[in-house]
Coordinates of N, CA, C and O in Angstrom, one line a residue:
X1 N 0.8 -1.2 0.0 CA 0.0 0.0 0.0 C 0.9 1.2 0.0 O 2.0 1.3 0.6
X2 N 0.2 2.4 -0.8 CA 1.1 3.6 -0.3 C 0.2 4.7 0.3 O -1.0 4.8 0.4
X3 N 1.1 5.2 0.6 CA 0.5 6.3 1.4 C 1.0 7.3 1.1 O 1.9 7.3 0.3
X4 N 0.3 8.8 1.8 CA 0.5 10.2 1.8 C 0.7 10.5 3.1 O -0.1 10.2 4.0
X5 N 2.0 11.3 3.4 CA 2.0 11.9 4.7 C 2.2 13.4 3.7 O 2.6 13.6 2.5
X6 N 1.5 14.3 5.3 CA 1.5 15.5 5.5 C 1.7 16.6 6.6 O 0.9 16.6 7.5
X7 N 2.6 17.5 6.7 CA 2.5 17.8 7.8 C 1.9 19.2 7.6 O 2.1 19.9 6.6
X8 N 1.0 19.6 8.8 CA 0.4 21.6 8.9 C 0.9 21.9 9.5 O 1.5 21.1 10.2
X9 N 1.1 23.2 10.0 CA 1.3 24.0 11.3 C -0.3 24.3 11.8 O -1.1 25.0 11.1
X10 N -0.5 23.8 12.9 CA -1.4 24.0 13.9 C -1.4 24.7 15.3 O -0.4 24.3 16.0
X11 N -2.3 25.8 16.1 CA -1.3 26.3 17.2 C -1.3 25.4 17.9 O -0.6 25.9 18.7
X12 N -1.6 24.3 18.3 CA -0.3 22.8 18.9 C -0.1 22.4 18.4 O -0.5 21.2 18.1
X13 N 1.1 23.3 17.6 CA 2.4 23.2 17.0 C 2.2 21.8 16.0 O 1.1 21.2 16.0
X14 N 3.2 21.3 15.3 CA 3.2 20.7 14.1 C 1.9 19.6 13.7 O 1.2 19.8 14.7
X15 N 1.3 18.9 13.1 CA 0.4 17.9 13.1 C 0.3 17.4 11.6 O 0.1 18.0 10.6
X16 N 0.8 15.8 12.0 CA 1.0 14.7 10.8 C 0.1 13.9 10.4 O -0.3 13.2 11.3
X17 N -0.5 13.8 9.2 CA -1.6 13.2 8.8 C -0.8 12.1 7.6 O 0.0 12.4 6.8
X18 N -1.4 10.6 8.0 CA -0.8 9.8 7.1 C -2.1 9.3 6.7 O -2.8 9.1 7.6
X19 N -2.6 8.9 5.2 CA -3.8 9.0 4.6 C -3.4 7.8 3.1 O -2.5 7.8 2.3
X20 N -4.5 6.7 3.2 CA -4.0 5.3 2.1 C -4.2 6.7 1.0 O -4.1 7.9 1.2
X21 N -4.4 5.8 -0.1 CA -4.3 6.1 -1.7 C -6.1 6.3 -1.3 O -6.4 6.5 -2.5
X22 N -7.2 6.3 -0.8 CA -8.6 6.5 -0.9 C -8.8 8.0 -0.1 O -9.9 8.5 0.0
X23 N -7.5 8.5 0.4 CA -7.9 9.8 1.0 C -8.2 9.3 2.7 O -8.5 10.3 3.4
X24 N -8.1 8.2 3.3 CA -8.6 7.6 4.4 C -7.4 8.1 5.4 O -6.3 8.1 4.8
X25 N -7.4 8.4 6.8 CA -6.7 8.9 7.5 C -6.1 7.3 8.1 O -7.0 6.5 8.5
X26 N -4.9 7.0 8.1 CA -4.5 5.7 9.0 C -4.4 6.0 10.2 O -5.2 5.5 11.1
X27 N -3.1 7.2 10.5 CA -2.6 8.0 11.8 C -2.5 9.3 11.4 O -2.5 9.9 10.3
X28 N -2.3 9.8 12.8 CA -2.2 11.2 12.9 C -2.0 11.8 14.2 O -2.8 11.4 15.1
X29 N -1.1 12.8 14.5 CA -1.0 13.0 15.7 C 0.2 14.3 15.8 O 0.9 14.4 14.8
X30 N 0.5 15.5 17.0 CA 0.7 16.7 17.0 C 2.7 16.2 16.8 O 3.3 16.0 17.9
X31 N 3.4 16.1 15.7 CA 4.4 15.8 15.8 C 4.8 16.2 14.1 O 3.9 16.4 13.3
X32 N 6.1 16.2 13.6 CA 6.6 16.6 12.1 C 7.4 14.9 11.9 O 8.0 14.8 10.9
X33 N 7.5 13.6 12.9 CA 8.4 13.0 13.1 C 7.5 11.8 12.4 O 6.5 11.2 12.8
X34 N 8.4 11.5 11.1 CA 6.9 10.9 10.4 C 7.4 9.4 10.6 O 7.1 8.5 9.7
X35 N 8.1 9.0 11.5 CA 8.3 7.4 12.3 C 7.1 7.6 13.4 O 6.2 6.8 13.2
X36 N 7.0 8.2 14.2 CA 6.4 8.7 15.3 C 4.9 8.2 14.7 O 4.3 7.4 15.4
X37 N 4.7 8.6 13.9 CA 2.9 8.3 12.7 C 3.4 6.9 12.2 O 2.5 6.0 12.3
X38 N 4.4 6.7 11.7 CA 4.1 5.4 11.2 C 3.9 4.4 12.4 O 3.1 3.5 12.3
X39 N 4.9 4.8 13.8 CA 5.0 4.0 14.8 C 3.5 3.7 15.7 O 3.6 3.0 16.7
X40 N 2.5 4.1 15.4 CA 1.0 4.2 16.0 C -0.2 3.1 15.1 O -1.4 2.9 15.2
X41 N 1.0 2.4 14.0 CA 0.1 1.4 13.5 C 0.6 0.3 13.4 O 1.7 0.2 12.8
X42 N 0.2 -0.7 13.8 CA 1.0 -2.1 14.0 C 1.5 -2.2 12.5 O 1.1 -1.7 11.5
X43 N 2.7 -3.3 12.7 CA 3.4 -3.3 11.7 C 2.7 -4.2 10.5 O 3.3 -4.0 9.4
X44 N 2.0 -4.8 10.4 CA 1.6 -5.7 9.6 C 0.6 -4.5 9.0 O 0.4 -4.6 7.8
X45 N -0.1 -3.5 9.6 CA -0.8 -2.2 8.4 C -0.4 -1.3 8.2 O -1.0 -0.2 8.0
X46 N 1.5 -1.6 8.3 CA 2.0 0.1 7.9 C 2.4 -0.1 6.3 O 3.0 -1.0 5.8
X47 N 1.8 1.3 5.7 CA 2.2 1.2 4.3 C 3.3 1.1 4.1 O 4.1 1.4 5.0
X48 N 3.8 0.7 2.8 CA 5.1 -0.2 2.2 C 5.9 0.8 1.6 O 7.1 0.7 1.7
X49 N 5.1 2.1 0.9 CA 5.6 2.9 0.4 C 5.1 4.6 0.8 O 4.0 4.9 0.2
X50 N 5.5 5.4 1.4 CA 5.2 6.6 2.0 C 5.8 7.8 1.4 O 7.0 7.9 1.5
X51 N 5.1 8.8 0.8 CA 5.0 9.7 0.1 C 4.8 11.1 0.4 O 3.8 11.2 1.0
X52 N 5.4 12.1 0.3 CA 4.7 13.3 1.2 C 3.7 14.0 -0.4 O 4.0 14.0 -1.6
X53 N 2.6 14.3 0.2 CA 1.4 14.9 -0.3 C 0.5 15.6 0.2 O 0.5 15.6 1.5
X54 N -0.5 16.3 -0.4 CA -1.7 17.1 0.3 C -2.6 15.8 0.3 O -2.7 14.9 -0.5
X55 N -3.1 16.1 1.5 CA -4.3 15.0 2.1 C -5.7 15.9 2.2 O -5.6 17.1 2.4
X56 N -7.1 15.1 2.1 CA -7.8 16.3 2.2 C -8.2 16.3 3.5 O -9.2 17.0 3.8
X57 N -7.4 15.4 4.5 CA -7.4 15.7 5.5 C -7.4 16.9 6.1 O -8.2 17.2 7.0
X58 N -6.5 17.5 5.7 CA -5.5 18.7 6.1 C -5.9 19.9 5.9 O -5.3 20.9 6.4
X59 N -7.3 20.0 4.9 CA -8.1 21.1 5.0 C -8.9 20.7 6.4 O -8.8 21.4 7.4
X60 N -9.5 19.8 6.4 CA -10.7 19.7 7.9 C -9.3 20.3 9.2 O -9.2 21.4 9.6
X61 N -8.5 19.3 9.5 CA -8.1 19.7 10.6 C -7.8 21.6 10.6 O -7.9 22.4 11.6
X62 N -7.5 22.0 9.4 CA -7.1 23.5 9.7 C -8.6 24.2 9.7 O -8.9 25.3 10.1
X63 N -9.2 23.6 9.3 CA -11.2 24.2 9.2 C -11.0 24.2 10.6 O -10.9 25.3 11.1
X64 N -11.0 22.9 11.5 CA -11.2 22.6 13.1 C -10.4 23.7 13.8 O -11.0 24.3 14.6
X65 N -9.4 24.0 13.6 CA -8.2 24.7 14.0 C -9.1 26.6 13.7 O -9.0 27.6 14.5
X66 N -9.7 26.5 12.7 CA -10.4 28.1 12.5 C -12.0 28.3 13.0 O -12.7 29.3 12.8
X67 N -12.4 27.0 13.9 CA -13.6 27.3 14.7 C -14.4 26.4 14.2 O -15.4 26.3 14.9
X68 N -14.3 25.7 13.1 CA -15.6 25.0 12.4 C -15.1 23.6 13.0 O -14.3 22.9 12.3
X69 N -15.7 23.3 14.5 CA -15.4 22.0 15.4 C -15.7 20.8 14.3 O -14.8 20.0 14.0
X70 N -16.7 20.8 13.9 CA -17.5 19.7 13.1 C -16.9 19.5 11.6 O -17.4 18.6 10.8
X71 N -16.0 20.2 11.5 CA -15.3 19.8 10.0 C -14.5 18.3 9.8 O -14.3 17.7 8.8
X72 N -14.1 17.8 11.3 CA -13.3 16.8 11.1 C -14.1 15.2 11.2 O -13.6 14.1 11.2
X73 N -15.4 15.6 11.4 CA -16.4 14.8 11.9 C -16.5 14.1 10.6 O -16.3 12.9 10.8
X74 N -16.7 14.5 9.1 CA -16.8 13.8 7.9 C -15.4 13.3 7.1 O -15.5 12.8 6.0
X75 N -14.2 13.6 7.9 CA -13.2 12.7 7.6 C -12.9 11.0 8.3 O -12.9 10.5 9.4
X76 N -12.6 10.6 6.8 CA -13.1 8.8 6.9 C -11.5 8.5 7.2 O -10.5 9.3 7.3
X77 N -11.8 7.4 7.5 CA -10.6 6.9 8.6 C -10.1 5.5 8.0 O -11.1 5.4 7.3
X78 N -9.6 4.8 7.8 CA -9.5 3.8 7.8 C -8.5 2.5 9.6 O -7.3 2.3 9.9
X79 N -9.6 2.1 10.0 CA -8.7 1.4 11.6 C -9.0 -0.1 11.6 O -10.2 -0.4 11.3
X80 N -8.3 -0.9 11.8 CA -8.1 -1.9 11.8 C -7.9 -2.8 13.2 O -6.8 -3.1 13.6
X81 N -9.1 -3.1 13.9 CA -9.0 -4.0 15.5 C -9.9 -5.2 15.5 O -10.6 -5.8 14.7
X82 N -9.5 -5.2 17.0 CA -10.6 -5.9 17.2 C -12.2 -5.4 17.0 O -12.3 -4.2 16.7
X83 N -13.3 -6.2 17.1 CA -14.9 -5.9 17.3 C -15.0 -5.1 18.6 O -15.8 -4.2 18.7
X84 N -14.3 -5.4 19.6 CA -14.8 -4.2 20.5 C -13.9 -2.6 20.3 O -14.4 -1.6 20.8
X85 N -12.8 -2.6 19.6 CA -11.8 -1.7 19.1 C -12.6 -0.9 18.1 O -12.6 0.3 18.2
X86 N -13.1 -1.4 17.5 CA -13.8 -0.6 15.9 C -15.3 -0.5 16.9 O -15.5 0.6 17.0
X87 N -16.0 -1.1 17.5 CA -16.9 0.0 18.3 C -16.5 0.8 18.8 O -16.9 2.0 18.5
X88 N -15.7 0.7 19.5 CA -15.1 1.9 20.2 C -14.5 3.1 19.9 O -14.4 4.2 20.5
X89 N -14.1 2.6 18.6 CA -13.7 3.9 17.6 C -14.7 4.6 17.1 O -14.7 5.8 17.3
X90 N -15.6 4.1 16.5 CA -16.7 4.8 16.4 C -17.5 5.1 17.3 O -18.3 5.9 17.0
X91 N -17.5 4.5 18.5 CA -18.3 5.3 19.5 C -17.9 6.8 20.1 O -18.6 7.7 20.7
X92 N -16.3 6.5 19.7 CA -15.7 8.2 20.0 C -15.9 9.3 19.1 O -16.0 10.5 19.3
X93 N -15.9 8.6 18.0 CA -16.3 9.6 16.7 C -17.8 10.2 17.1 O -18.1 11.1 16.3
X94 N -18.8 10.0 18.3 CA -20.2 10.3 18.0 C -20.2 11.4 19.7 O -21.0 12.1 20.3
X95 N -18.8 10.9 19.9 CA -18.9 12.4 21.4 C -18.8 13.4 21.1 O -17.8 13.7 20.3
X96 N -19.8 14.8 21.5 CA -19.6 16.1 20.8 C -18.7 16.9 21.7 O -18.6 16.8 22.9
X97 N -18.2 17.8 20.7 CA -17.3 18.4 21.4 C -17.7 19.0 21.8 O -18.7 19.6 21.4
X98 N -16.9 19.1 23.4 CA -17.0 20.3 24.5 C -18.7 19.6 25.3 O -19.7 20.2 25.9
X99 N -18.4 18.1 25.0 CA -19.1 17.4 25.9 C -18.5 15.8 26.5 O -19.1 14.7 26.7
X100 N -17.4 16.3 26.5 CA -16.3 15.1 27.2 C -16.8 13.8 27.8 O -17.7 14.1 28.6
X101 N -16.7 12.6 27.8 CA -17.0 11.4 28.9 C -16.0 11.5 29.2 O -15.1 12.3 28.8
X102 N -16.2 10.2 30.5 CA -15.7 9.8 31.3 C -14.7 8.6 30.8 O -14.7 8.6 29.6
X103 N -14.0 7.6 31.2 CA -13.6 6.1 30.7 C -14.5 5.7 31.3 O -15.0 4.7 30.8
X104 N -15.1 6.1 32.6 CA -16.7 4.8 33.0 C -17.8 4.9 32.2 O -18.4 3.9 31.9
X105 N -18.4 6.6 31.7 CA -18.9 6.7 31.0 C -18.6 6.4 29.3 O -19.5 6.4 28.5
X106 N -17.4 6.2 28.9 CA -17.4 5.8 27.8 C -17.5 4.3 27.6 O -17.7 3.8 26.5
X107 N -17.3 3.5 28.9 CA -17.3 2.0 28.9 C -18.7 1.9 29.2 O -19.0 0.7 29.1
X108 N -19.9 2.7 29.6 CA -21.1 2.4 29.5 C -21.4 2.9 28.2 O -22.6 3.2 28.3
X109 N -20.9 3.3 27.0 CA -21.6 4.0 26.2 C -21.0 2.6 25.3 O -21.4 2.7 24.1
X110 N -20.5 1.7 25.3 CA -19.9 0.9 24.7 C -20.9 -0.6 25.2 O -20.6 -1.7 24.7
X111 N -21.7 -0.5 25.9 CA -22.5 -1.6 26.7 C -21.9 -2.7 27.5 O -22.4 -3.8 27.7
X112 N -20.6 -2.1 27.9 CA -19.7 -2.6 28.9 C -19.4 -1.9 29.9 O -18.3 -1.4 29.8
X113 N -20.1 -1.6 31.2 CA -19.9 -0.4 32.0 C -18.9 -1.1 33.2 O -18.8 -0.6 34.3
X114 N -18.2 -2.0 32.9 CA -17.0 -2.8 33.9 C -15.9 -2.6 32.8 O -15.1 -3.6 33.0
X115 N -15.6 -2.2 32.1 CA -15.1 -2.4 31.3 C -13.8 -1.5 30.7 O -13.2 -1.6 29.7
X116 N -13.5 -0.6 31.9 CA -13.2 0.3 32.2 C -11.8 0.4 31.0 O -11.7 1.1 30.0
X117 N -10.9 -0.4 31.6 CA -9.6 -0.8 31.4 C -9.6 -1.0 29.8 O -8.7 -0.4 29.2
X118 N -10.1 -1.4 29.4 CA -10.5 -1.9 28.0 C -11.0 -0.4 27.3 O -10.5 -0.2 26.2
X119 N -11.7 0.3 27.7 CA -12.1 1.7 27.3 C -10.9 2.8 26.7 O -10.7 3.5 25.7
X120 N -10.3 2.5 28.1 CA -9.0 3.3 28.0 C -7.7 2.9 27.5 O -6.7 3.5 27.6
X121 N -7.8 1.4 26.7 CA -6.8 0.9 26.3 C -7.1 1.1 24.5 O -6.3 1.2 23.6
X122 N -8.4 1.2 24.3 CA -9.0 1.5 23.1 C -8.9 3.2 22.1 O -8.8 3.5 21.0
X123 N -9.1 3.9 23.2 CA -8.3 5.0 23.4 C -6.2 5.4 23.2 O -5.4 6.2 22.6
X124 N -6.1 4.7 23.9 CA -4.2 4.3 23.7 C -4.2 4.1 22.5 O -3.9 5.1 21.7
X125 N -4.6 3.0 21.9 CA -4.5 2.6 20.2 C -5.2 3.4 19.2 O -5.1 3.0 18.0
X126 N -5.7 4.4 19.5 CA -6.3 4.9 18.4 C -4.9 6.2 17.9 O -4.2 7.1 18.3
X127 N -5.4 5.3 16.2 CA -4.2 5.9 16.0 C -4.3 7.6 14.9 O -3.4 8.3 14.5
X128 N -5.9 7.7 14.6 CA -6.3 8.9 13.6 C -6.5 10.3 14.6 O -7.3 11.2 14.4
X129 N -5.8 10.3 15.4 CA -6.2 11.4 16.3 C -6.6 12.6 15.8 O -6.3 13.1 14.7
X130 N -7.3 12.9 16.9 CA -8.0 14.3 16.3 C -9.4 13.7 15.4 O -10.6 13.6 15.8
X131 N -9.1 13.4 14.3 CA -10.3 12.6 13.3 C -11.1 11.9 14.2 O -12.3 12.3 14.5
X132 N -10.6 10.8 14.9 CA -11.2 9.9 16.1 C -10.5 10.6 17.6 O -9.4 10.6 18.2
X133 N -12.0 11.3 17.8 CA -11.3 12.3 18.8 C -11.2 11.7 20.4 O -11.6 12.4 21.4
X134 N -10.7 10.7 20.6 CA -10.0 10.2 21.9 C -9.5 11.2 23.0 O -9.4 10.6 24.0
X135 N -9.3 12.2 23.0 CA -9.3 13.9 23.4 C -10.7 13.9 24.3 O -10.3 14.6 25.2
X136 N -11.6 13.7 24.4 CA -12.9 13.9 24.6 C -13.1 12.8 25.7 O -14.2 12.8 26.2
X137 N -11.9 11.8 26.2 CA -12.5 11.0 27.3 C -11.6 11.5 28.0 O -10.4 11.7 27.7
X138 N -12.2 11.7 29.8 CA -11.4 12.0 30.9 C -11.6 11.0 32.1 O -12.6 10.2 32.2
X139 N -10.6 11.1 32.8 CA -10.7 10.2 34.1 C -11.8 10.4 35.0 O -12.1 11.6 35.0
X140 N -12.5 9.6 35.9 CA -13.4 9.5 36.3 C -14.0 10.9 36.8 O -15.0 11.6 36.6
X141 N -12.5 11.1 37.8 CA -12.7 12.0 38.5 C -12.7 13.6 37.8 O -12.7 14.7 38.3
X142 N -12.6 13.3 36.6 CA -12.7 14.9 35.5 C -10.9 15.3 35.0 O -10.6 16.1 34.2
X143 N -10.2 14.6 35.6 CA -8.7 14.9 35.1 C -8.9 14.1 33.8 O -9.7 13.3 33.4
X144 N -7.4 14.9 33.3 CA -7.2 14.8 31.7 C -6.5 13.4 31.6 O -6.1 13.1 30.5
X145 N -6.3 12.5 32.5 CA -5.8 11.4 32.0 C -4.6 11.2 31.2 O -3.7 12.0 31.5
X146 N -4.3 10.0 30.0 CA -3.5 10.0 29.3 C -4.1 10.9 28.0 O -5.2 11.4 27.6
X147 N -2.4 11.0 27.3 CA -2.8 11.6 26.0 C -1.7 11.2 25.1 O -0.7 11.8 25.5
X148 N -1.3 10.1 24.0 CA -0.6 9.9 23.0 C 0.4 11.5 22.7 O 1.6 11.4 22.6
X149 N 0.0 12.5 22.7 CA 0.2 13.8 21.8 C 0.7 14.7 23.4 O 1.4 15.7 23.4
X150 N 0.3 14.3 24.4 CA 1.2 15.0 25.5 C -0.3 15.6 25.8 O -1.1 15.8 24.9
X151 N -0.7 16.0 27.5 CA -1.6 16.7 28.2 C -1.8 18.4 27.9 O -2.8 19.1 28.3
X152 N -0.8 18.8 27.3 CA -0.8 20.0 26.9 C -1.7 20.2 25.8 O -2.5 21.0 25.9
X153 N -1.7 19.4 24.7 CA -2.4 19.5 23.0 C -4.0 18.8 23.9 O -5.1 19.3 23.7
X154 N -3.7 18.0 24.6 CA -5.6 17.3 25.0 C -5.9 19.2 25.7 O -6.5 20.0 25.0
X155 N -5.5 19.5 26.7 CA -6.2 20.3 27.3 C -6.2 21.6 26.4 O -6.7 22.5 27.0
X156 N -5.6 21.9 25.2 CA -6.0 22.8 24.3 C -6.8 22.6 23.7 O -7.7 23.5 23.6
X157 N -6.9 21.5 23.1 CA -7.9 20.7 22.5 C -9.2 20.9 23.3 O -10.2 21.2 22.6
X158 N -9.3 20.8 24.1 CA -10.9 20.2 25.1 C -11.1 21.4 25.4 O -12.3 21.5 25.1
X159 N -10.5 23.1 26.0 CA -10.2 24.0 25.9 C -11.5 24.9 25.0 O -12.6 25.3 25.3
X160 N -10.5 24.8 23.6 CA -10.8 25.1 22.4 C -12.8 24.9 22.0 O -13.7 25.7 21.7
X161 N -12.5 23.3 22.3 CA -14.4 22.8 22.3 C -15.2 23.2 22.9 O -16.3 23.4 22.4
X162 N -14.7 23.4 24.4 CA -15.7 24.5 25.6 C -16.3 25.7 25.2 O -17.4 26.2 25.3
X163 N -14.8 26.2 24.8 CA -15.0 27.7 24.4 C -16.1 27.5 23.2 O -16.9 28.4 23.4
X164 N -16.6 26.9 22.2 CA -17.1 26.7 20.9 C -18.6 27.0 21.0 O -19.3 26.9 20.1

């Protein structure tokens, strides 16, 4: 397979979009370090040949970046897991911004409310950030938890959606 990487300037700072030959986002995340993106997809779905190009990714995230939250909502993704992994990815795709869960609440929104650990490990792996906005779940108690991209870009991020 080949792919397209891209990088923008975003005000948290750099952000890499790697996207198949259909325009589909694989990874992405706040970095110019284009091992760092390839390194967020198991090796057996990383493309064979990598390309730098415009993605039309790369207009939504900078739309998202200019106030229009909902622009990145209709960028397609392409992820590859397990059956509770690919619910879960799309169950995050349907949290509105600047209306954050919980990992208890996102493990009951998954029809697993014990399921905690698994919530937040589904989260870890997601590798289209921003597109699959994983950003949007916090720890029970309302802290920002983990963040692949560093606690600084989540709490700009979540920030940003409040204000919206």
């Amino acid at each position: 397979m080949t792919a397209i990487i891209q990088t923008i300037d975003t005000p948290d700072g750099a952000f890499t979009i790697l996207a198949d030959d259909e325009q589909r986002v694989l990874a992405s995340g706040w970095t110019a370090d284009r091992d760092e993106i390839l390194g967020r997809l198991a090796a057996t779905g990383r493309p064979s040949d990598v390309r730098p190009g415009k993605t039309d990714a790369a207009d939504a995230a900078l739309a998202y970046y200019g106030g229009d939250l909902a622009a990145i909502d209709a960028v397609r993704v392409a992820q590859s897991g397990t059956q509770m992994q690919l619910r879960g990815w799309a169950a995050l795709r349907r949290i509105e911004a600047g209306d954050p869960l919980t990992y208890t609440g996102f493990a009951a929104a998954l029809g697993q409310p014990g399921a905690v650990r698994a919530a937040a490990s589904i989260c870890a792996r997601n590798a289209p950030a921003l597109f699959v906005p994983c950003h949007r779940v916090l720890r029970t108690d309302g802290t920002l938890g983990g963040f692949a991209w560093g606690l600084d870009v989540k709490e700009s991020l979540l920030a940003r959606e409040a204000a919206a």
